[in-house]
Amino acid sequence: MTKTHSTAATAPPAIHFDSEFAAKLASLFQDLIVFNQTLGLKITEVTHDGAKAWLPMRPELIGHPTHQRLHGGVISATLDALGGLAVMAAVGARHADEPADARLARFGKLGTIDLRIDYLRPAIGPSFTAEARVIRLGSRVGTTRMEFYDAQGRLLSTGAGAYICWRRPKTEPLLRVVPTQN
Amino acid sequence: MTKTHSTAATAPPAIHFDSEFAAKLASLFQDLIVFNQTLGLKITEVTHDGAKAWLPMRPELIGHPTHQRLHGGVISATLDALGGLAVMAAVGARHADEPADARLARFGKLGTIDLRIDYLRPAIGPSFTAEARVIRLGSRVGTTRMEFYDAQGRLLSTGAGAYICWRRPKTEPLLRVVPTQN
Amino acid sequence: MTKTHSTAATAPPAIHFDSEFAAKLASLFQDLIVFNQTLGLKITEVTHDGAKAWLPMRPELIGHPTHQRLHGGVISATLDALGGLAVMAAVGARHADEPADARLARFGKLGTIDLRIDYLRPAIGPSFTAEARVIRLGSRVGTTRMEFYDAQGRLLSTGAGAYICWRRPKTEPLLRVVPTQN
Amino acid sequence: MTKTHSTAATAPPAIHFDSEFAAKLASLFQDLIVFNQTLGLKITEVTHDGAKAWLPMRPELIGHPTHQRLHGGVISATLDALGGLAVMAAVGARHADEPADARLARFGKLGTIDLRIDYLRPAIGPSFTAEARVIRLGSRVGTTRMEFYDAQGRLLSTGAGAYICWRRPKTEPLLRVVPTQN
């Protein structure tokens, strides 16, 4: 059953970006981050608190000489990148009052603090999909959960990540005067 | 101080393999795992319970469009691969009575269970080194700690991994008869 | 809205065990593991692949002197215990042909390999609930995802765990003869 | 060898605090955090970037009904608490210009972001020791590595944690005027 599947299963899913900002952000991740291109990552969805991607299998990504398995590092890199994209999407959604480019500029502040990946099943097949969702966005730290699936939708890996970000607190005034102790 | 460093800092470290098995294992990881070649990983040391690698910076590995930072996924992939190599080295060391090829065949049983990566500082520079050490090897699970350094020896990232492996218990007889409950 | 809630919110949820084995397993975790009693953990549901618990707040569990926050260690201990319980429930469900006591005896083989906890929001309130679900059960390793909620159902923490377990493979014969290399 | 050990092994190690601030901080963790008292945690060392603790075994801490093993949750709670203490110690060391009480007040800003624990060996014995060390302290996030040992000094568990903290950046002026976009 799982050996035969139409080529439709390997075609990239339809694309959905919920705003101009989301589309620009997807392009930034997919086209300007060189290693994401090395992986062949295609961003297929960006919403106010999550992101999805599609990854076709290629020989460069193989991790086991006898099996044709995807390298675990491709999975960790994909889930790390997608978690970061989800956090940026959520930061952008919280600053809908800013122009898209100002929100994109916040990407300079984004960084992964740490990452956990659980490998559940061997990653074999013509293509894969991945998802990330922000489960909490604070003013300084965003936390995500991620999943990695094969072309039949079987869960292959899960992830959790913490990201440093910079979000203006809701209560922040237009001008702050901050005395510092000394 | 850290901005100027001789090109010597970017030359690969000397290579040390503590046995024929260790050398063959290093070659397996470096030359037969395609994604490790995509990363450009060079194995520089394999001992009875650890492994080291060297990674030159290349444009394909960049993770941030404005800074020239290494992609976090390169770090997670490197530390995952190196942790697995360290576990295989330790499994091989526990089976020194077997021929090297029989020990290498145990690689078919190796798999990452899970992985944690902590990103401490931006990864910038002409090359990087990484280390993995087995902190426990059970009959079914190996646990490792890993580190990722820049060319000046600054700690950039740390990792922890659990790997499934197959090690013959010390007490295992030549022939086992195993009655199963039913 | 979240400040006022009926005392009903702090009453333990109804109990659901899907078999005699599940009920015995819940009792083992709740009544025989002394530290689970120190925590005050009440098991409220055990199914074929998951478990839920309820935890009333008590002064002994406070983690911050000025706020009345639950100690993070209470959360990690609860999620660790519940993940292990979920794995045992899943192991038991795979061995439905065995008597309940034989399945409980498999608990002797259970151990946490590793654990990740993400702390999302301060844990404040009269009681908490927690859930664990097995996302993969192999013959040697079970993997879980866990969540920790306040009395209003807000997600406070998430977790991921890997557990060593012992499950007879589906294909295992009644009697195995295992030649070992030497 | 490991079965017989003098009672000396179970006596608490000598105490070392490298400043008045460190001593007050240790007291805060040991005496004012109720759950740390429930665990029976004794802080034995606080330096500018790390902390150590001693934990006597007690029946309340048992995690396995047939073995006399420490509950994994005691280990995760201990390593979480100790990592937080190490981060506070490091934050305090960076603000040596402030009075001890002002530095202690920064504890209100401390929180665990996430935690990983690796369980290597069963925790059995009359007492245990634990250590935490800060491997990076940023202005907003501190990262630690932790270890948990038995009375003979065998490594039983390792941990890694990320903590939110608040440290005044070195370059922060006495008064900041911060225009915010709108």
XYZ file of C-alpha atoms in Angstrom:
728
model
C 0.000 0.000 0.000
C 2.672 2.440 0.944
C 4.949 1.361 -1.898
C 2.711 2.592 -4.661
C 1.632 6.172 -4.595
C 0.832 8.541 -7.398
C 3.298 11.194 -8.404
C 0.702 13.587 -7.035
C 2.009 12.693 -3.603
C 5.403 14.089 -4.515
C 4.147 17.288 -6.120
C 4.579 20.311 -3.887
C 1.428 21.220 -1.934
C -0.475 24.363 -2.871
C 0.976 27.564 -1.447
C -0.791 29.716 1.126
C 0.551 32.950 2.570
C -1.875 34.943 4.681
C -0.397 38.391 3.936
C 2.170 40.303 1.885
C 4.453 40.098 4.893
C 4.060 36.310 5.026
C 4.917 35.986 1.322
C 8.022 38.156 1.698
C 9.087 36.227 4.769
C 8.705 32.905 2.946
C 10.812 34.241 0.098
C 13.488 35.402 2.533
C 13.731 31.940 4.075
C 13.526 29.991 0.844
C 15.580 32.129 -1.517
C 18.053 34.171 0.548
C 19.186 31.642 3.144
C 21.674 29.670 1.112
C 21.679 26.506 3.194
C 17.886 26.286 2.913
C 18.477 26.174 -0.849
C 21.162 23.521 -0.352
C 18.467 21.502 1.422
C 15.919 22.302 -1.300
C 13.322 23.547 1.176
C 10.111 24.993 -0.352
C 7.911 27.092 1.939
C 4.257 26.246 1.264
C 2.371 28.028 4.024
C 2.936 30.930 6.392
C 0.185 32.023 8.764
C 0.050 34.217 11.876
C 1.515 31.483 14.074
C 2.899 28.736 11.904
C 4.616 27.594 8.724
C 4.793 24.552 6.454
C 7.403 23.353 3.997
C 7.915 20.691 1.338
C 11.197 18.946 0.666
C 11.849 16.705 -2.344
C 14.317 13.833 -1.829
C 17.656 14.214 -3.618
C 20.809 12.074 -3.566
C 22.746 14.864 -1.809
C 20.523 14.444 1.242
C 21.077 10.724 1.849
C 22.284 9.724 5.295
C 22.810 5.991 5.079
C 24.905 4.301 2.414
C 22.847 1.103 2.123
C 19.365 2.364 2.831
C 18.184 5.421 0.887
C 17.348 7.249 4.085
C 17.271 11.001 4.521
C 20.099 12.200 6.819
C 18.872 13.094 10.289
C 20.676 16.401 9.910
C 18.389 17.352 7.031
C 15.453 16.827 9.358
C 16.967 18.817 12.235
C 17.977 21.639 9.854
C 14.507 21.733 8.290
C 12.699 21.766 11.622
C 15.073 24.395 13.032
C 14.554 26.658 10.009
C 10.791 26.152 10.017
C 10.506 26.860 13.751
C 12.392 30.119 13.213
C 10.112 31.007 10.308
C 7.038 30.353 12.467
C 8.381 32.616 15.218
C 9.096 35.379 12.676
C 5.566 34.964 11.285
C 4.150 35.327 14.794
C 6.341 38.345 15.565
C 5.154 39.927 12.320
C 1.519 39.221 13.142
C 1.934 41.000 16.504
C 3.260 44.086 14.682
C 0.653 44.343 11.967
C 0.816 48.125 12.380
C 4.333 48.192 10.923
C 5.126 48.080 7.191
C 6.152 44.616 5.909
C 9.789 45.654 5.471
C 10.050 46.978 9.029
C 8.726 43.671 10.255
C 11.151 41.743 8.065
C 13.981 43.778 9.576
C 13.182 42.105 12.884
C 14.632 38.937 11.351
C 18.069 40.315 12.220
C 17.191 39.729 15.877
C 16.074 36.104 15.420
C 18.220 33.251 16.662
C 17.721 29.668 17.780
C 18.383 29.232 21.499
C 18.026 25.479 21.477
C 16.384 22.616 19.696
C 15.220 19.094 20.402
C 14.524 16.559 17.685
C 12.960 13.116 18.208
C 13.518 10.662 15.374
C 10.604 8.232 15.264
C 10.797 6.375 11.945
C 13.280 6.142 9.033
C 12.754 8.949 6.528
C 12.316 7.242 3.157
C 10.331 8.406 0.141
C 10.148 10.802 -2.778
C 9.366 13.878 -0.690
C 8.590 15.098 2.802
C 6.563 17.807 4.481
C 7.233 19.697 7.694
C 5.223 21.958 9.978
C 6.022 24.362 12.804
C 3.639 26.087 15.173
C 4.346 28.742 17.818
C 3.013 27.544 21.174
C 4.124 30.658 23.016
C 5.430 34.035 21.944
C 6.878 36.167 24.705
C 8.547 39.535 24.338
C 11.981 37.893 24.157
C 11.502 34.151 23.549
C 9.306 32.188 21.149
C 8.671 28.464 21.615
C 7.634 26.103 18.838
C 6.626 22.524 18.191
C 7.471 20.941 14.853
C 6.604 17.795 12.890
C 8.191 16.064 9.910
C 6.100 13.735 7.689
C 6.657 11.465 4.719
C 4.686 11.753 1.450
C 1.947 9.484 2.899
C 1.539 11.711 5.910
C 3.239 9.403 8.409
C 4.878 11.219 11.311
C 8.641 10.640 11.066
C 10.098 13.147 13.508
C 8.993 15.728 16.019
C 10.788 18.767 17.346
C 10.697 21.515 19.936
C 12.605 24.779 19.734
C 13.210 27.978 21.659
C 14.085 31.131 19.729
C 15.265 34.535 20.789
C 13.236 37.264 19.132
C 12.402 40.863 19.679
C 8.810 41.886 20.068
C 7.724 45.296 21.304
C 5.672 44.718 24.440
C 2.027 45.742 24.082
C 2.425 48.354 26.785
C 5.580 49.926 25.398
C 5.226 53.715 25.141
C 6.304 55.768 22.167
C 9.283 57.053 24.082
C 10.886 55.398 27.036
C 13.249 56.986 29.466
C 15.137 54.287 31.264
C 17.283 55.252 34.226
C 19.889 52.586 34.902
C 21.380 51.876 38.272
C 24.991 52.706 38.799
C 42.599 39.720 18.680
C 40.014 37.400 17.357
C 39.750 39.196 14.038
C 43.214 38.365 12.843
C 44.296 34.810 12.700
C 46.696 33.044 10.404
C 45.444 30.760 7.666
C 47.015 28.008 9.740
C 43.927 28.206 11.896
C 41.847 27.062 8.956
C 44.024 24.109 7.956
C 42.528 20.753 8.945
C 43.892 19.335 12.193
C 46.144 16.278 12.108
C 44.319 12.975 11.791
C 44.303 10.314 14.519
C 42.549 6.951 14.297
C 43.340 4.505 17.069
C 42.801 1.313 15.005
C 42.086 -0.063 11.524
C 38.442 -0.228 12.570
C 38.473 3.451 13.548
C 39.989 4.430 10.195
C 37.408 2.416 8.246
C 34.607 3.862 10.339
C 35.825 7.413 9.700
C 35.928 6.697 5.975
C 32.397 5.286 6.078
C 31.091 8.471 7.729
C 33.087 10.903 5.639
C 32.976 9.322 2.199
C 29.877 7.101 2.000
C 27.280 9.218 3.777
C 26.391 11.628 1.000
C 24.967 14.407 3.159
C 28.145 14.459 5.261
C 29.924 15.238 1.966
C 27.336 17.920 1.196
C 28.314 19.444 4.544
C 32.032 18.963 3.800
C 32.689 17.176 7.101
C 36.234 15.838 7.589
C 36.749 13.266 10.353
C 40.025 13.994 12.155
C 39.963 11.672 15.159
C 38.249 8.453 16.185
C 39.061 6.807 19.509
C 37.427 4.131 21.655
C 34.789 6.533 22.944
C 34.834 9.681 20.877
C 35.308 11.444 17.566
C 36.365 14.825 16.195
C 35.698 16.556 12.897
C 36.725 19.659 10.953
C 34.409 21.682 8.754
C 35.564 24.433 6.382
C 33.137 27.314 5.785
C 31.560 27.406 2.327
C 28.905 29.694 0.818
C 26.448 26.771 0.554
C 26.367 26.542 4.348
C 25.340 30.132 5.109
C 22.272 30.604 7.247
C 21.760 34.340 7.386
C 21.593 36.586 4.325
C 23.227 39.672 5.866
C 25.654 38.092 8.312
C 27.934 35.345 6.997
C 26.805 32.953 9.691
C 26.812 29.190 9.432
C 23.250 27.803 9.332
C 22.192 26.258 12.631
C 21.176 23.171 10.697
C 24.790 22.596 9.661
C 25.699 22.546 13.342
C 22.879 20.188 14.338
C 23.663 17.868 11.407
C 27.369 17.851 12.254
C 26.813 17.157 15.948
C 24.219 14.454 15.186
C 26.577 12.712 12.749
C 29.538 12.987 15.109
C 27.561 11.643 18.075
C 26.574 8.632 15.977
C 30.178 8.126 14.928
C 31.301 8.227 18.568
C 28.692 5.616 19.534
C 29.810 3.367 16.659
C 33.431 3.798 17.750
C 32.477 2.764 21.289
C 30.422 -0.195 20.078
C 33.407 -1.286 17.982
C 35.773 -0.938 20.930
C 33.512 -3.222 23.012
C 33.722 -5.879 20.275
C 37.454 -5.826 19.666
C 37.263 -9.613 19.256
C 35.352 -9.226 15.989
C 36.962 -8.436 12.610
C 36.708 -4.765 11.578
C 34.133 -5.504 8.882
C 31.859 -7.390 11.280
C 32.030 -4.402 13.590
C 31.278 -2.004 10.747
C 28.218 -4.109 9.887
C 26.784 -3.050 13.241
C 26.371 0.403 11.691
C 23.186 -0.916 10.084
C 21.655 -0.974 13.575
C 22.623 2.591 14.482
C 20.006 5.310 14.651
C 19.540 8.626 16.415
C 16.751 8.454 19.000
C 16.842 12.141 19.838
C 19.050 15.154 19.903
C 19.366 18.460 21.743
C 21.403 21.369 20.448
C 22.150 24.581 22.381
C 23.262 27.502 20.242
C 25.523 29.748 22.304
C 27.249 32.146 19.904
C 26.998 33.000 16.176
C 29.093 30.622 14.059
C 31.363 32.848 11.987
C 34.814 32.087 10.630
C 36.869 30.213 8.050
C 36.413 26.778 9.637
C 35.005 24.963 12.630
C 35.767 21.883 14.711
C 33.423 19.532 16.504
C 33.783 16.810 19.118
C 31.565 14.019 20.452
C 32.138 11.782 23.446
C 30.132 8.784 24.638
C 29.113 9.306 28.257
C 27.288 6.001 28.520
C 27.076 2.929 26.321
C 24.385 0.435 27.270
C 23.474 -2.705 25.399
C 20.762 -0.858 23.471
C 21.288 2.887 23.921
C 24.364 5.097 23.678
C 24.389 8.644 25.060
C 26.748 11.387 23.898
C 27.742 14.961 24.597
C 28.982 17.127 21.753
C 30.672 20.514 21.260
C 31.107 22.808 18.264
C 33.983 25.337 18.167
C 35.193 28.092 15.897
C 38.742 28.254 14.481
C 39.939 30.074 17.642
C 38.573 27.357 19.879
C 35.585 29.320 21.189
C 32.635 27.143 22.177
C 29.743 27.974 19.809
C 27.259 25.166 20.408
C 26.777 22.138 22.612
C 24.710 19.030 22.069
C 23.399 15.878 23.682
C 22.169 12.824 21.835
C 20.724 9.370 22.452
C 21.350 6.653 19.881
C 19.951 3.191 19.423
C 22.714 0.666 18.883
C 23.261 -3.018 19.192
C 25.937 -4.287 21.492
C 26.238 -7.921 22.540
C 25.932 -7.975 26.338
C 29.104 -9.144 28.049
C 27.296 -12.136 29.494
C 25.691 -13.254 26.274
C 26.386 -16.960 25.614
C 27.386 -18.359 22.260
C 23.941 -19.837 21.814
C 20.823 -18.603 23.531
C 17.579 -20.517 23.850
C 14.842 -18.047 24.631
C 11.449 -19.396 25.643
C 8.739 -16.803 25.084
C 5.584 -16.541 27.108
C 2.286 -17.413 25.422
C -12.507 35.865 33.069
C -9.631 33.718 34.169
C -9.634 35.142 37.669
C -12.990 33.742 38.636
C -13.567 30.063 38.352
C -15.817 27.763 40.314
C -14.351 25.355 42.816
C -15.515 22.698 40.375
C -12.423 23.537 38.359
C -10.249 22.241 41.172
C -12.096 18.984 41.731
C -10.297 15.971 40.266
C -11.595 14.982 36.813
C -13.574 11.748 36.443
C -11.456 8.620 36.242
C -11.227 6.445 33.142
C -9.183 3.245 32.839
C -9.793 1.195 29.727
C -8.962 -2.211 31.270
C -8.107 -4.049 34.470
C -4.467 -3.749 33.465
C -4.817 0.037 33.070
C -6.395 0.336 36.532
C -3.630 -1.719 38.153
C -0.983 0.253 36.333
C -2.502 3.551 37.500
C -2.519 2.253 41.070
C 1.127 1.191 40.778
C 2.140 4.693 39.653
C -0.041 6.584 42.085
C 0.221 4.495 45.240
C 3.488 2.562 45.119
C 5.892 5.140 43.701
C 6.594 7.166 46.814
C 7.759 10.349 45.114
C 4.567 10.448 43.029
C 2.765 10.540 46.391
C 5.112 13.277 47.587
C 3.983 15.230 44.520
C 0.333 14.323 45.147
C -0.206 13.030 41.612
C -3.613 11.479 40.904
C -3.909 9.329 37.757
C -7.246 10.055 36.077
C -7.011 8.242 32.755
C -5.026 5.388 31.237
C -5.737 4.225 27.691
C -3.888 2.059 25.173
C -1.484 4.840 24.295
C -1.769 7.621 26.822
C -2.369 8.784 30.359
C -3.709 11.815 32.234
C -3.173 13.061 35.765
C -4.465 15.716 38.146
C -2.326 17.562 40.665
C -3.693 19.789 43.434
C -1.521 22.725 44.494
C 0.072 22.438 47.936
C 2.528 24.689 49.803
C 5.236 21.979 49.604
C 5.305 22.344 45.822
C 6.005 26.092 45.651
C 9.010 27.153 43.628
C 9.186 30.888 44.069
C 9.159 32.630 47.435
C 7.278 35.774 46.385
C 4.971 34.399 43.716
C 2.946 31.288 44.594
C 4.274 29.464 41.572
C 4.585 25.712 41.223
C 8.264 24.630 41.133
C 9.430 23.727 37.628
C 10.741 20.468 39.056
C 7.205 19.431 39.976
C 6.271 19.875 36.332
C 9.282 17.962 34.991
C 8.725 15.158 37.514
C 5.022 14.943 36.655
C 5.610 14.882 32.910
C 8.429 12.340 33.260
C 6.248 10.037 35.378
C 3.259 10.424 33.069
C 5.312 9.739 29.940
C 6.587 6.539 31.541
C 3.057 5.557 32.493
C 1.890 6.131 28.907
C 4.705 3.940 27.554
C 3.811 1.175 30.036
C 0.155 1.462 28.998
C 1.159 1.087 25.345
C 3.467 -1.852 26.097
C 0.608 -3.502 27.982
C -1.808 -2.897 25.105
C 0.589 -4.631 22.711
C 0.641 -7.689 25.006
C -3.081 -8.057 25.573
C -2.576 -11.832 25.397
C -0.658 -11.779 28.689
C -2.286 -11.680 32.146
C -2.360 -8.206 33.737
C 0.279 -9.138 36.306
C 2.702 -10.423 33.667
C 2.279 -7.134 31.849
C 2.827 -5.146 35.032
C 6.052 -7.093 35.583
C 7.382 -5.402 32.440
C 7.506 -2.212 34.496
C 10.802 -3.495 35.928
C 12.319 -2.875 32.478
C 11.041 0.699 32.117
C 13.421 3.630 32.389
C 13.585 7.203 31.160
C 16.356 7.684 28.610
C 15.934 11.431 28.360
C 13.473 14.213 28.744
C 12.854 17.724 27.437
C 10.588 20.205 29.147
C 9.548 23.597 27.745
C 8.196 26.036 30.311
C 5.743 28.374 28.605
C 3.830 30.197 31.337
C 4.029 30.492 35.143
C 2.152 27.644 36.854
C -0.268 29.311 39.244
C -3.637 28.057 40.441
C -5.502 25.630 42.687
C -4.762 22.539 40.578
C -3.219 21.339 37.352
C -3.724 18.580 34.808
C -1.184 16.748 32.682
C -1.318 14.446 29.674
C 1.111 12.100 27.932
C 0.716 10.317 24.629
C 2.963 7.717 22.996
C 3.895 8.892 19.508
C 5.986 5.834 18.736
C 6.488 2.487 20.442
C 9.374 0.412 19.123
C 10.578 -2.885 20.492
C 13.133 -1.132 22.696
C 12.274 2.582 22.833
C 9.029 4.442 23.393
C 8.682 8.156 22.589
C 6.109 10.453 24.154
C 4.797 14.001 24.015
C 3.410 15.570 27.156
C 1.431 18.681 28.154
C 0.815 20.424 31.465
C -2.263 22.668 31.940
C -3.697 24.918 34.611
C -7.227 24.541 36.004
C -8.595 26.726 33.172
C -7.032 24.512 30.537
C -4.230 26.920 29.586
C -1.113 25.179 28.278
C 1.712 25.880 30.767
C 4.438 23.427 29.739
C 5.158 20.842 27.095
C 7.486 17.867 27.165
C 9.067 15.146 25.077
C 10.567 11.935 26.434
C 12.307 8.769 25.307
C 11.926 5.633 27.429
C 13.611 2.270 27.344
C 11.068 -0.535 27.457
C 10.831 -4.155 26.547
C 8.250 -5.284 24.076
C 8.226 -8.698 22.438
C 8.434 -8.114 18.700
C 5.341 -9.175 16.810
C 7.297 -11.771 14.875
C 9.035 -13.324 17.848
C 8.625 -17.125 17.877
C 7.795 -19.161 20.958
C 11.361 -20.379 21.158
C 14.351 -18.640 19.674
C 17.750 -20.138 19.052
C 20.255 -17.349 18.757
C 23.755 -18.158 17.573
C 26.166 -15.434 18.626
C 29.322 -14.550 16.789
C 32.602 -15.366 18.430
C 33.882 -2.060 45.904
C 30.932 0.151 45.329
C 28.811 -1.655 47.880
C 30.914 -0.694 50.855
C 31.680 2.928 51.453
C 32.258 4.796 54.636
C 29.588 7.044 56.071
C 31.996 9.851 55.249
C 30.812 9.521 51.689
C 27.322 10.519 52.765
C 28.311 13.510 54.855
C 27.632 16.809 53.117
C 30.662 18.292 51.348
C 32.275 21.419 52.756
C 30.539 24.662 51.853
C 32.086 27.341 49.651
C 30.458 30.641 48.736
C 32.691 33.136 46.990
C 30.918 36.268 48.262
C 28.199 37.591 50.563
C 25.928 37.664 47.531
C 26.658 33.996 46.821
C 25.848 33.023 50.416
C 22.572 34.943 50.362
C 21.662 33.436 47.023
C 22.351 29.922 48.318
C 20.158 30.609 51.324
C 17.373 31.895 49.080
C 17.423 28.696 47.021
C 17.817 26.313 49.922
C 15.598 27.859 52.572
C 12.965 29.977 50.830
C 12.022 27.805 47.862
C 9.718 25.334 49.547
C 9.979 22.547 46.994
C 13.774 22.599 47.274
C 13.215 21.851 50.961
C 10.777 19.086 50.038
C 13.632 17.625 47.990
C 16.123 18.209 50.820
C 18.578 20.049 48.589
C 21.670 21.505 50.346
C 23.666 24.123 48.420
C 27.388 23.507 48.979
C 29.081 25.854 46.545
C 28.252 29.027 44.644
C 30.875 30.713 42.481
C 30.784 33.374 39.761
C 29.566 30.895 37.151
C 28.422 27.731 38.852
C 26.846 25.958 41.795
C 26.962 22.606 43.562
C 24.484 20.803 45.800
C 24.213 17.719 48.009
C 21.111 15.612 48.374
C 20.662 12.881 50.996
C 18.451 9.932 50.019
C 15.111 9.742 51.801
C 12.153 7.364 51.409
C 9.963 10.210 50.109
C 12.194 10.470 47.040
C 11.948 6.861 45.841
C 10.819 6.324 42.280
C 10.604 2.573 41.907
C 8.686 0.302 44.275
C 11.001 -2.730 44.065
C 14.370 -1.046 43.590
C 15.301 1.743 45.994
C 15.971 4.128 43.140
C 15.706 7.887 43.295
C 12.775 9.171 41.198
C 13.890 10.701 37.912
C 11.818 13.745 38.782
C 14.042 14.421 41.803
C 16.986 14.529 39.431
C 15.284 16.796 36.901
C 14.049 19.104 39.679
C 17.507 19.256 41.261
C 19.290 19.972 37.984
C 16.687 22.575 36.985
C 17.024 24.360 40.332
C 20.812 24.210 40.256
C 21.004 25.514 36.695
C 18.855 28.461 37.712
C 21.064 29.087 40.732
C 24.172 29.051 38.527
C 22.600 31.584 36.150
C 21.678 33.842 39.097
C 25.241 33.529 40.416
C 26.602 34.567 37.028
C 24.149 37.458 36.714
C 25.213 38.602 40.173
C 28.906 38.365 39.265
C 28.301 40.606 36.237
C 26.713 43.232 38.507
C 29.307 43.292 41.258
C 28.795 47.055 41.415
C 25.302 46.580 42.839
C 24.537 45.814 46.505
C 23.819 42.127 47.216
C 20.120 42.759 47.783
C 19.719 44.582 44.481
C 21.344 41.647 42.787
C 19.098 39.197 44.615
C 16.092 41.189 43.428
C 17.015 40.125 39.904
C 15.861 36.641 40.910
C 12.312 37.823 40.261
C 13.193 37.897 36.553
C 14.639 34.372 36.449
C 12.740 31.566 34.758
C 13.546 28.255 33.111
C 12.889 28.377 29.363
C 13.584 24.697 28.795
C 15.475 21.757 30.119
C 16.952 18.486 28.889
C 17.873 15.636 31.173
C 19.740 12.473 30.134
C 19.405 9.571 32.553
C 22.514 7.413 32.298
C 22.515 5.058 35.275
C 20.075 4.149 38.094
C 20.381 6.560 41.025
C 20.987 4.402 44.078
C 22.888 5.247 47.235
C 22.872 7.170 50.512
C 23.384 10.598 48.940
C 24.024 12.391 45.696
C 25.799 15.504 44.459
C 24.949 17.806 41.584
C 26.738 20.563 39.692
C 25.715 23.289 37.262
C 27.903 25.574 35.204
C 26.952 28.527 33.014
C 28.357 27.999 29.526
C 26.965 31.255 28.172
C 25.372 34.287 29.758
C 23.736 36.698 27.346
C 21.767 39.795 28.237
C 18.505 37.861 28.125
C 19.309 34.130 28.135
C 21.675 32.021 30.219
C 22.639 28.487 29.177
C 23.896 25.805 31.567
C 25.219 22.282 31.663
C 24.539 20.124 34.697
C 25.693 16.789 36.153
C 24.288 14.487 38.817
C 26.586 12.037 40.667
C 26.258 9.290 43.243
C 28.224 9.229 46.516
C 31.148 7.475 44.768
C 31.341 10.168 42.120
C 29.820 8.121 39.292
C 28.007 10.233 36.692
C 24.309 9.285 36.831
C 22.611 12.013 34.808
C 23.468 15.047 32.723
C 21.402 18.087 31.868
C 21.241 21.203 29.748
C 19.056 24.209 30.434
C 18.162 27.616 29.038
C 17.021 30.331 31.441
C 15.535 33.739 30.914
C 17.339 36.348 32.989
C 17.905 40.034 33.017
C 21.379 41.394 32.801
C 22.199 45.004 32.068
C 24.229 45.036 28.864
C 27.804 46.204 29.382
C 27.255 49.095 27.007
C 24.035 50.289 28.553
C 24.152 54.014 29.323
C 22.953 55.556 32.552
C 19.872 56.883 30.822
C 18.365 55.536 27.650
C 15.870 57.348 25.449
C 14.137 54.828 23.262
C 11.919 56.107 20.470
C 9.465 53.432 19.395
C 8.016 53.159 15.938
C 4.340 53.831 15.474
